[in-house]
C-alpha cells in the first residue's frame, strides 16, 4: 500500500521453482531484481494484487537486497509470492515471477537459536547531514526479538528511530558524534546472536570563508584568505585565470591564504581558491584589480563644516582615492601645519586636541603620489558649551495645583537651541497632553507648566537641551500628594444583632499618610450610604479593624471604608459582601396610635405600622390592648400581619361614643417588645335619629336656590354632629338619582348653584355624623327664575363736563321667557385697574363724578330677579377729553356694527363735549 503501483498489474504466467519448507522453519525468498541504476524500493505481493505482505516481527523485506525474510513459517504463509521493484526516480514498476511456498509433510521444525540473515557492513562511511539506515533480521524458532545499542554505552539521541519491529535503525542528519560501533542483538529462548558494524564520519569540503573581489593599489601588499572545513581536512591550491598559480618570491601560499607583495598591474586577474579532500572539491572565485591613479576626492570629499565645542577634540577625515597611497600634508588657511603637542597628522586624517576659538578657520588636506595631486577643505567652527542656568528642582505639590518646572539656558549665539521634556523616560507630547502640559518662556527658556496636577503626574521629569554640537539635561522629581485611594478587601468577620466586626487593608496613601478611616453602611431601607457609629469612635490611620454598632437587627447590610488624610477624604472602598444582622426582640412600638369612628357597637383602633427595618426578625405582629376608661383590666388581641394599620372590636355592649384607653405593642419570634403610650379613643357614635325641621327653599336667580332649616337637637353623649346633607332633584328627575351637597358643622343653610332656569326643584335635608346619616326631612320645592335678558343696553350716549360724566341708554325689554328688568348696573374702572365700581339705578340714565386724570372703562347691563343681563360694549373715556374743554364744542364717537369708532370735533360756543354710542 505504501507503493504508488498501477491500478492493474499484468498476469505473470511464468512461475519460479517451488520453495518447500517445514512449518516452524525460517525461509528467505529471493527477489532477483533486474539490472538497474539509481535508487529502488521493494515490496512483495502475496498471491494476487493488491494483497501485500505486511511486515512485522516475523516477516521482513530488505530495502538493500529486496529479499523477503520469514523468521518462522506458519501454515497461513502458504501461497505465491511476487517481488515488486519500484524506481524512486521514474516511479516505474517491475514485477518478478511468482515463487510458490509450500509446507513439507515430513514433520514440524523444532526450536533453534536465531540465525542473522540481514546485517549491515562491518564498516560503513556516512556523510555529514545524511540519513543512515541499518538493517538487521534473523530467522529462528521462536521468532527472535531484536534490540540495538552502541558499544560505547552512550544512549541513542531522540532523533534516532527504530522501525519495522526494530528490524531497522534510522539516524537522520548524521553528525560526527553519531559515528561509532553499533550492535544488533537478536535472541529467543534458544539463544542469541549479535551483528556488529562501525559507522564512520566523513564530510565533503564546504566553505567557511570565501574570497571576494578586491581592488588594490600598485605597490600595496595583498593577503587573501579562504578557509574550508571537511573531513578529512581539505588541502588548498590557487588558480589564476584558470591556470595553476606559480609560486615564486613575491607570491606565496600559507595555510590556504594567498600572499602577494609589492603588487603591480600584471597581478590583476581572476583568482580561484580550491579546497579538496578525497570526498570532494570546491571552488571560490574573485577578481583582483590592481590600479594606479592620482589622488581623487570626488567620491569621498571632506565635510564642508565641522562644529565643535571649546575643549573638545577635532577629527578631520581625509581619505582620497589614490593608487598608490598618497602622501598627506595639511594647511590652515595658507600656512602649512606642523605637528606639535595638540596637532597630530594621522593616516586618513588630522586630530586637534583641546580646541579653542583660535583654532576656528579653514583646513585643507593636500594629497600627492607619482600620478598627481589633489586637495579638499573644511571649515572648523568652535562654539561655547551650552549651560543650564536655571534647572528644575524637586517639588512636593497637591492634586489640583499648577506648577512650573524651570529650564533656562545660556548658549552660543551662533547655535539654535531646542528643548525636550521627558516624563518617566517617555517623551512629553504637548499636543496630546495639552490639558495639563504647556511649554512657556522665551527662546532661551523651556519652562514646563503643569496645570491641574493629578496623581498620575508624580515621577521624574527631565529637561533636555540640544544644539547642533552638544546636549545637556537636568532632572527633577515631582511628588504629587492627594487624598487616599480606596481601602481594599473589606470583610465582615463577625455579626450580631446590633454590631458588625469589620477589617480591611490599607490602600494607596498617594504620598500623604492616612490619618483616619470612616465606616459607611447601606441597607435596602436607607437613602444611599450613611456613616455609622463605630468602636473606636475615631479610627486612626494605623487601625484596620472596627466594630459598627447601633445597627438594626435582622437587616441586610453592606459596609464600605473611606480613608482620609490632610488632603481630604478619598475614594470609598468596594462594598463588603451583604450580611444580615441577627434577630432580636422588637424595640420600637407603633406610632400615631388613635382611632374612633366606625359603625354602631364598634371600637376602631388605628396605628402607623412599624417599618420593616425596625421589626428585628421574622414572625412580626402587633398586640392590641384596650379597656373602658376607668376599668383596670385590659382586653388583648393579636394582629399577625405586620402591614395591618387597624383593628376593629365589635360588641353589642359597647355604648356609643364611649371613651376607651388603648395601646398597641409589638412581638416577633424572639419575644414581645414594648407597648405604645396609652391613647384615648371613642367608640363609634350613634347616627342622628331626628330629621331637621323648618326646611324652606327659595329661588335666588335663574341658577341658584337657597335651602334653610332649623338645627336638630343633639347631645354630646351621642357623638359629634358633622353637618347636614341636602338632596335635590328637578321636576323631571327622579329622587333616587338626586344630587347632594353638604353643609359643614352647625350651618343651617346652603346655596345650590348651577341649576337650570325656570324649573321646579325639590329638596330634602338630613343630619349626619361619623356613624352615618339620619332621616330626611319633608320635601320642599322652589322654582328657579327666568334667565336675564339676552339684549344688552343700546344707543349709549355720554357727555363729559368738568369731572361729570352723564350716560343715557335705551330701555331693555325682556322677552317672554326672560326675567323682567328691575333696574340697571353701571360698572366702571380706570384702564390700569381690574376692580370694578358699580352704580345701581332704576332709570335709563346715570351721572358719574370722575376725575379726568385717567382713562375710564364703562359698561352697562340690565338687572333682573333672574340675574344680570349681558353687558353693553365697553365705553372708553380718555383723559385727553379734559384738554378739549372750551376748544371742542362736541365730540361724537360712533360705534357702528362693532366697527372701530370714528371721532370728529364740532366747534361751537357750548362749554361741554358730548359722545354717542349706537
JSON list of N, CA and C in Angstrom, two decimals, residues 623-673:
[
{"chain": "A", "resi": 623, "resn": "UNK", "atom": "N", "xyz": [-49.72, 43.41, 69.30]},
{"chain": "A", "resi": 623, "resn": "UNK", "atom": "CA", "xyz": [-50.61, 43.08, 70.42]},
{"chain": "A", "resi": 623, "resn": "UNK", "atom": "C", "xyz": [-51.44, 44.32, 70.71]},
{"chain": "A", "resi": 624, "resn": "UNK", "atom": "N", "xyz": [-52.79, 44.23, 70.48]},
{"chain": "A", "resi": 624, "resn": "UNK", "atom": "CA", "xyz": [-53.69, 45.36, 70.67]},
{"chain": "A", "resi": 624, "resn": "UNK", "atom": "C", "xyz": [-54.38, 45.20, 72.02]},
{"chain": "A", "resi": 625, "resn": "UNK", "atom": "N", "xyz": [-54.22, 46.20, 72.90]},
{"chain": "A", "resi": 625, "resn": "UNK", "atom": "CA", "xyz": [-54.85, 46.15, 74.24]},
{"chain": "A", "resi": 625, "resn": "UNK", "atom": "C", "xyz": [-55.77, 47.37, 74.40]},
{"chain": "A", "resi": 626, "resn": "UNK", "atom": "N", "xyz": [-56.96, 47.15, 75.03]},
{"chain": "A", "resi": 626, "resn": "UNK", "atom": "CA", "xyz": [-57.91, 48.25, 75.22]},
{"chain": "A", "resi": 626, "resn": "UNK", "atom": "C", "xyz": [-58.77, 47.95, 76.44]},
{"chain": "A", "resi": 627, "resn": "UNK", "atom": "N", "xyz": [-59.31, 49.03, 77.03]},
{"chain": "A", "resi": 627, "resn": "UNK", "atom": "CA", "xyz": [-60.22, 48.90, 78.17]},
{"chain": "A", "resi": 627, "resn": "UNK", "atom": "C", "xyz": [-61.05, 50.16, 78.28]},
{"chain": "A", "resi": 628, "resn": "UNK", "atom": "N", "xyz": [-62.31, 50.04, 78.79]},
{"chain": "A", "resi": 628, "resn": "UNK", "atom": "CA", "xyz": [-63.12, 51.25, 79.01]},
{"chain": "A", "resi": 628, "resn": "UNK", "atom": "C", "xyz": [-62.42, 52.16, 80.02]},
{"chain": "A", "resi": 629, "resn": "UNK", "atom": "N", "xyz": [-62.54, 53.43, 79.82]},
{"chain": "A", "resi": 629, "resn": "UNK", "atom": "CA", "xyz": [-61.91, 54.40, 80.71]},
{"chain": "A", "resi": 629, "resn": "UNK", "atom": "C", "xyz": [-62.40, 54.17, 82.13]},
{"chain": "A", "resi": 630, "resn": "UNK", "atom": "N", "xyz": [-61.46, 54.01, 83.09]},
{"chain": "A", "resi": 630, "resn": "UNK", "atom": "CA", "xyz": [-61.78, 53.79, 84.48]},
{"chain": "A", "resi": 630, "resn": "UNK", "atom": "C", "xyz": [-61.76, 52.33, 84.88]},
{"chain": "A", "resi": 631, "resn": "UNK", "atom": "N", "xyz": [-61.63, 51.40, 83.90]},
{"chain": "A", "resi": 631, "resn": "UNK", "atom": "CA", "xyz": [-61.57, 49.96, 84.19]},
{"chain": "A", "resi": 631, "resn": "UNK", "atom": "C", "xyz": [-60.10, 49.56, 84.25]},
{"chain": "A", "resi": 632, "resn": "UNK", "atom": "N", "xyz": [-59.72, 48.67, 85.18]},
{"chain": "A", "resi": 632, "resn": "UNK", "atom": "CA", "xyz": [-58.32, 48.31, 85.38]},
{"chain": "A", "resi": 632, "resn": "UNK", "atom": "C", "xyz": [-57.86, 47.14, 84.49]},
{"chain": "A", "resi": 633, "resn": "UNK", "atom": "N", "xyz": [-58.76, 46.31, 84.04]},
{"chain": "A", "resi": 633, "resn": "UNK", "atom": "CA", "xyz": [-58.37, 45.12, 83.28]},
{"chain": "A", "resi": 633, "resn": "UNK", "atom": "C", "xyz": [-58.32, 45.42, 81.78]},
{"chain": "A", "resi": 634, "resn": "UNK", "atom": "N", "xyz": [-57.22, 44.98, 81.17]},
{"chain": "A", "resi": 634, "resn": "UNK", "atom": "CA", "xyz": [-57.04, 45.18, 79.71]},
{"chain": "A", "resi": 634, "resn": "UNK", "atom": "C", "xyz": [-57.61, 43.99, 78.94]},
{"chain": "A", "resi": 635, "resn": "UNK", "atom": "N", "xyz": [-58.21, 44.29, 77.82]},
{"chain": "A", "resi": 635, "resn": "UNK", "atom": "CA", "xyz": [-58.60, 43.26, 76.85]},
{"chain": "A", "resi": 635, "resn": "UNK", "atom": "C", "xyz": [-57.52, 43.26, 75.76]},
{"chain": "A", "resi": 636, "resn": "UNK", "atom": "N", "xyz": [-56.95, 42.07, 75.42]},
{"chain": "A", "resi": 636, "resn": "UNK", "atom": "CA", "xyz": [-55.86, 41.99, 74.43]},
{"chain": "A", "resi": 636, "resn": "UNK", "atom": "C", "xyz": [-56.23, 41.08, 73.27]},
{"chain": "A", "resi": 637, "resn": "UNK", "atom": "N", "xyz": [-55.72, 41.42, 72.11]},
{"chain": "A", "resi": 637, "resn": "UNK", "atom": "CA", "xyz": [-55.86, 40.57, 70.93]},
{"chain": "A", "resi": 637, "resn": "UNK", "atom": "C", "xyz": [-54.59, 40.71, 70.09]},
{"chain": "A", "resi": 638, "resn": "UNK", "atom": "N", "xyz": [-54.35, 39.75, 69.19]},
{"chain": "A", "resi": 638, "resn": "UNK", "atom": "CA", "xyz": [-53.12, 39.71, 68.38]},
{"chain": "A", "resi": 638, "resn": "UNK", "atom": "C", "xyz": [-53.46, 39.96, 66.91]},
{"chain": "A", "resi": 639, "resn": "UNK", "atom": "N", "xyz": [-52.69, 40.83, 66.28]},
{"chain": "A", "resi": 639, "resn": "UNK", "atom": "CA", "xyz": [-52.79, 41.07, 64.83]},
{"chain": "A", "resi": 639, "resn": "UNK", "atom": "C", "xyz": [-51.49, 40.55, 64.22]},
{"chain": "A", "resi": 640, "resn": "UNK", "atom": "N", "xyz": [-51.58, 39.53, 63.39]},
{"chain": "A", "resi": 640, "resn": "UNK", "atom": "CA", "xyz": [-50.37, 38.84, 62.91]},
{"chain": "A", "resi": 640, "resn": "UNK", "atom": "C", "xyz": [-49.73, 39.47, 61.68]},
{"chain": "A", "resi": 641, "resn": "UNK", "atom": "N", "xyz": [-50.45, 40.33, 60.99]},
{"chain": "A", "resi": 641, "resn": "UNK", "atom": "CA", "xyz": [-49.89, 40.92, 59.77]},
{"chain": "A", "resi": 641, "resn": "UNK", "atom": "C", "xyz": [-49.11, 42.18, 60.12]},
{"chain": "A", "resi": 642, "resn": "UNK", "atom": "N", "xyz": [-47.81, 42.27, 59.74]},
{"chain": "A", "resi": 642, "resn": "UNK", "atom": "CA", "xyz": [-47.01, 43.44, 60.10]},
{"chain": "A", "resi": 642, "resn": "UNK", "atom": "C", "xyz": [-47.44, 44.71, 59.36]},
{"chain": "A", "resi": 643, "resn": "UNK", "atom": "N", "xyz": [-48.20, 44.58, 58.28]},
{"chain": "A", "resi": 643, "resn": "UNK", "atom": "CA", "xyz": [-48.59, 45.76, 57.49]},
{"chain": "A", "resi": 643, "resn": "UNK", "atom": "C", "xyz": [-49.97, 46.27, 57.86]},
{"chain": "A", "resi": 644, "resn": "UNK", "atom": "N", "xyz": [-50.69, 45.58, 58.77]},
{"chain": "A", "resi": 644, "resn": "UNK", "atom": "CA", "xyz": [-52.06, 45.98, 59.14]},
{"chain": "A", "resi": 644, "resn": "UNK", "atom": "C", "xyz": [-52.02, 47.26, 59.98]},
{"chain": "A", "resi": 645, "resn": "UNK", "atom": "N", "xyz": [-52.83, 48.29, 59.61]},
{"chain": "A", "resi": 645, "resn": "UNK", "atom": "CA", "xyz": [-52.79, 49.56, 60.35]},
{"chain": "A", "resi": 645, "resn": "UNK", "atom": "C", "xyz": [-53.98, 49.75, 61.29]},
{"chain": "A", "resi": 646, "resn": "UNK", "atom": "N", "xyz": [-54.90, 48.75, 61.45]},
{"chain": "A", "resi": 646, "resn": "UNK", "atom": "CA", "xyz": [-56.08, 49.00, 62.27]},
{"chain": "A", "resi": 646, "resn": "UNK", "atom": "C", "xyz": [-56.64, 47.68, 62.80]},
{"chain": "A", "resi": 647, "resn": "UNK", "atom": "N", "xyz": [-57.43, 47.84, 63.89]},
{"chain": "A", "resi": 647, "resn": "UNK", "atom": "CA", "xyz": [-58.16, 46.70, 64.44]},
{"chain": "A", "resi": 647, "resn": "UNK", "atom": "C", "xyz": [-59.54, 47.20, 64.86]},
{"chain": "A", "resi": 648, "resn": "UNK", "atom": "N", "xyz": [-60.59, 46.41, 64.56]},
{"chain": "A", "resi": 648, "resn": "UNK", "atom": "CA", "xyz": [-61.97, 46.79, 64.89]},
{"chain": "A", "resi": 648, "resn": "UNK", "atom": "C", "xyz": [-62.52, 45.75, 65.87]},
{"chain": "A", "resi": 649, "resn": "UNK", "atom": "N", "xyz": [-62.93, 46.25, 67.08]},
{"chain": "A", "resi": 649, "resn": "UNK", "atom": "CA", "xyz": [-63.56, 45.38, 68.08]},
{"chain": "A", "resi": 649, "resn": "UNK", "atom": "C", "xyz": [-65.07, 45.62, 68.04]},
{"chain": "A", "resi": 650, "resn": "UNK", "atom": "N", "xyz": [-65.85, 44.56, 67.82]},
{"chain": "A", "resi": 650, "resn": "UNK", "atom": "CA", "xyz": [-67.31, 44.66, 67.72]},
{"chain": "A", "resi": 650, "resn": "UNK", "atom": "C", "xyz": [-67.95, 43.94, 68.91]},
{"chain": "A", "resi": 651, "resn": "UNK", "atom": "N", "xyz": [-68.88, 44.65, 69.56]},
{"chain": "A", "resi": 651, "resn": "UNK", "atom": "CA", "xyz": [-69.61, 44.05, 70.68]},
{"chain": "A", "resi": 651, "resn": "UNK", "atom": "C", "xyz": [-70.85, 44.90, 70.94]},
{"chain": "A", "resi": 652, "resn": "UNK", "atom": "N", "xyz": [-72.02, 44.23, 71.11]},
{"chain": "A", "resi": 652, "resn": "UNK", "atom": "CA", "xyz": [-73.28, 44.95, 71.30]},
{"chain": "A", "resi": 652, "resn": "UNK", "atom": "C", "xyz": [-73.30, 45.73, 72.60]},
{"chain": "A", "resi": 653, "resn": "UNK", "atom": "N", "xyz": [-72.40, 45.38, 73.52]},
{"chain": "A", "resi": 653, "resn": "UNK", "atom": "CA", "xyz": [-72.39, 46.08, 74.80]},
{"chain": "A", "resi": 653, "resn": "UNK", "atom": "C", "xyz": [-71.69, 47.42, 74.75]},
{"chain": "A", "resi": 654, "resn": "UNK", "atom": "N", "xyz": [-71.05, 47.73, 73.64]},
{"chain": "A", "resi": 654, "resn": "UNK", "atom": "CA", "xyz": [-70.31, 48.99, 73.53]},
{"chain": "A", "resi": 654, "resn": "UNK", "atom": "C", "xyz": [-71.30, 50.13, 73.38]},
{"chain": "A", "resi": 655, "resn": "UNK", "atom": "N", "xyz": [-71.21, 51.07, 74.28]},
{"chain": "A", "resi": 655, "resn": "UNK", "atom": "CA", "xyz": [-72.09, 52.24, 74.24]},
{"chain": "A", "resi": 655, "resn": "UNK", "atom": "C", "xyz": [-71.55, 53.24, 73.22]},
{"chain": "A", "resi": 656, "resn": "UNK", "atom": "N", "xyz": [-72.47, 54.02, 72.59]},
{"chain": "A", "resi": 656, "resn": "UNK", "atom": "CA", "xyz": [-72.00, 55.00, 71.60]},
{"chain": "A", "resi": 656, "resn": "UNK", "atom": "C", "xyz": [-71.09, 56.04, 72.24]},
{"chain": "A", "resi": 657, "resn": "UNK", "atom": "N", "xyz": [-70.08, 56.36, 71.53]},
{"chain": "A", "resi": 657, "resn": "UNK", "atom": "CA", "xyz": [-69.17, 57.46, 71.85]},
{"chain": "A", "resi": 657, "resn": "UNK", "atom": "C", "xyz": [-68.66, 57.37, 73.28]},
{"chain": "A", "resi": 658, "resn": "UNK", "atom": "N", "xyz": [-68.22, 56.12, 73.62]},
{"chain": "A", "resi": 658, "resn": "UNK", "atom": "CA", "xyz": [-67.67, 55.89, 74.96]},
{"chain": "A", "resi": 658, "resn": "UNK", "atom": "C", "xyz": [-66.15, 55.94, 74.89]},
{"chain": "A", "resi": 659, "resn": "UNK", "atom": "N", "xyz": [-65.49, 56.54, 75.89]},
{"chain": "A", "resi": 659, "resn": "UNK", "atom": "CA", "xyz": [-64.02, 56.63, 75.88]},
{"chain": "A", "resi": 659, "resn": "UNK", "atom": "C", "xyz": [-63.38, 55.31, 76.31]},
{"chain": "A", "resi": 660, "resn": "UNK", "atom": "N", "xyz": [-62.31, 54.93, 75.56]},
{"chain": "A", "resi": 660, "resn": "UNK", "atom": "CA", "xyz": [-61.52, 53.74, 75.86]},
{"chain": "A", "resi": 660, "resn": "UNK", "atom": "C", "xyz": [-60.05, 54.11, 75.90]},
{"chain": "A", "resi": 661, "resn": "UNK", "atom": "N", "xyz": [-59.32, 53.45, 76.77]},
{"chain": "A", "resi": 661, "resn": "UNK", "atom": "CA", "xyz": [-57.86, 53.55, 76.77]},
{"chain": "A", "resi": 661, "resn": "UNK", "atom": "C", "xyz": [-57.32, 52.43, 75.87]},
{"chain": "A", "resi": 662, "resn": "UNK", "atom": "N", "xyz": [-56.44, 52.76, 74.94]},
{"chain": "A", "resi": 662, "resn": "UNK", "atom": "CA", "xyz": [-55.90, 51.76, 74.01]},
{"chain": "A", "resi": 662, "resn": "UNK", "atom": "C", "xyz": [-54.38, 51.91, 73.97]},
{"chain": "A", "resi": 663, "resn": "UNK", "atom": "N", "xyz": [-53.70, 50.79, 73.70]},
{"chain": "A", "resi": 663, "resn": "UNK", "atom": "CA", "xyz": [-52.26, 50.78, 73.44]},
{"chain": "A", "resi": 663, "resn": "UNK", "atom": "C", "xyz": [-51.96, 49.60, 72.52]},
{"chain": "A", "resi": 664, "resn": "UNK", "atom": "N", "xyz": [-50.88, 49.73, 71.74]},
{"chain": "A", "resi": 664, "resn": "UNK", "atom": "CA", "xyz": [-50.50, 48.69, 70.76]},
{"chain": "A", "resi": 664, "resn": "UNK", "atom": "C", "xyz": [-49.04, 48.32, 70.99]},
{"chain": "A", "resi": 665, "resn": "UNK", "atom": "N", "xyz": [-48.80, 47.02, 71.21]},
{"chain": "A", "resi": 665, "resn": "UNK", "atom": "CA", "xyz": [-47.44, 46.52, 71.39]},
{"chain": "A", "resi": 665, "resn": "UNK", "atom": "C", "xyz": [-46.97, 45.73, 70.18]},
{"chain": "A", "resi": 666, "resn": "UNK", "atom": "N", "xyz": [-45.71, 45.24, 70.22]},
{"chain": "A", "resi": 666, "resn": "UNK", "atom": "CA", "xyz": [-45.11, 44.50, 69.11]},
{"chain": "A", "resi": 666, "resn": "UNK", "atom": "C", "xyz": [-44.50, 43.20, 69.63]},
{"chain": "A", "resi": 667, "resn": "UNK", "atom": "N", "xyz": [-44.35, 42.23, 68.72]},
{"chain": "A", "resi": 667, "resn": "UNK", "atom": "CA", "xyz": [-43.71, 40.96, 69.06]},
{"chain": "A", "resi": 667, "resn": "UNK", "atom": "C", "xyz": [-43.11, 40.36, 67.78]},
{"chain": "A", "resi": 668, "resn": "UNK", "atom": "N", "xyz": [-42.18, 39.42, 67.93]},
{"chain": "A", "resi": 668, "resn": "UNK", "atom": "CA", "xyz": [-41.70, 38.59, 66.81]},
{"chain": "A", "resi": 668, "resn": "UNK", "atom": "C", "xyz": [-41.29, 37.23, 67.39]},
{"chain": "A", "resi": 669, "resn": "UNK", "atom": "N", "xyz": [-40.59, 36.45, 66.59]},
{"chain": "A", "resi": 669, "resn": "UNK", "atom": "CA", "xyz": [-40.25, 35.09, 67.04]},
{"chain": "A", "resi": 669, "resn": "UNK", "atom": "C", "xyz": [-39.33, 35.09, 68.26]},
{"chain": "A", "resi": 670, "resn": "UNK", "atom": "N", "xyz": [-38.65, 36.21, 68.50]},
{"chain": "A", "resi": 670, "resn": "UNK", "atom": "CA", "xyz": [-37.72, 36.26, 69.63]},
{"chain": "A", "resi": 670, "resn": "UNK", "atom": "C", "xyz": [-38.42, 36.69, 70.92]},
{"chain": "A", "resi": 671, "resn": "UNK", "atom": "N", "xyz": [-39.66, 37.23, 70.83]},
{"chain": "A", "resi": 671, "resn": "UNK", "atom": "CA", "xyz": [-40.36, 37.63, 72.04]},
{"chain": "A", "resi": 671, "resn": "UNK", "atom": "C", "xyz": [-41.17, 38.90, 71.84]},
{"chain": "A", "resi": 672, "resn": "UNK", "atom": "N", "xyz": [-41.75, 39.40, 72.95]},
{"chain": "A", "resi": 672, "resn": "UNK", "atom": "CA", "xyz": [-42.59, 40.59, 72.90]},
{"chain": "A", "resi": 672, "resn": "UNK", "atom": "C", "xyz": [-41.76, 41.83, 73.19]},
{"chain": "A", "resi": 673, "resn": "UNK", "atom": "N", "xyz": [-42.12, 42.89, 72.46]},
{"chain": "A", "resi": 673, "resn": "UNK", "atom": "CA", "xyz": [-41.48, 44.18, 72.66]},
{"chain": "A", "resi": 673, "resn": "UNK", "atom": "C", "xyz": [-42.37, 45.12, 73.45]}
]
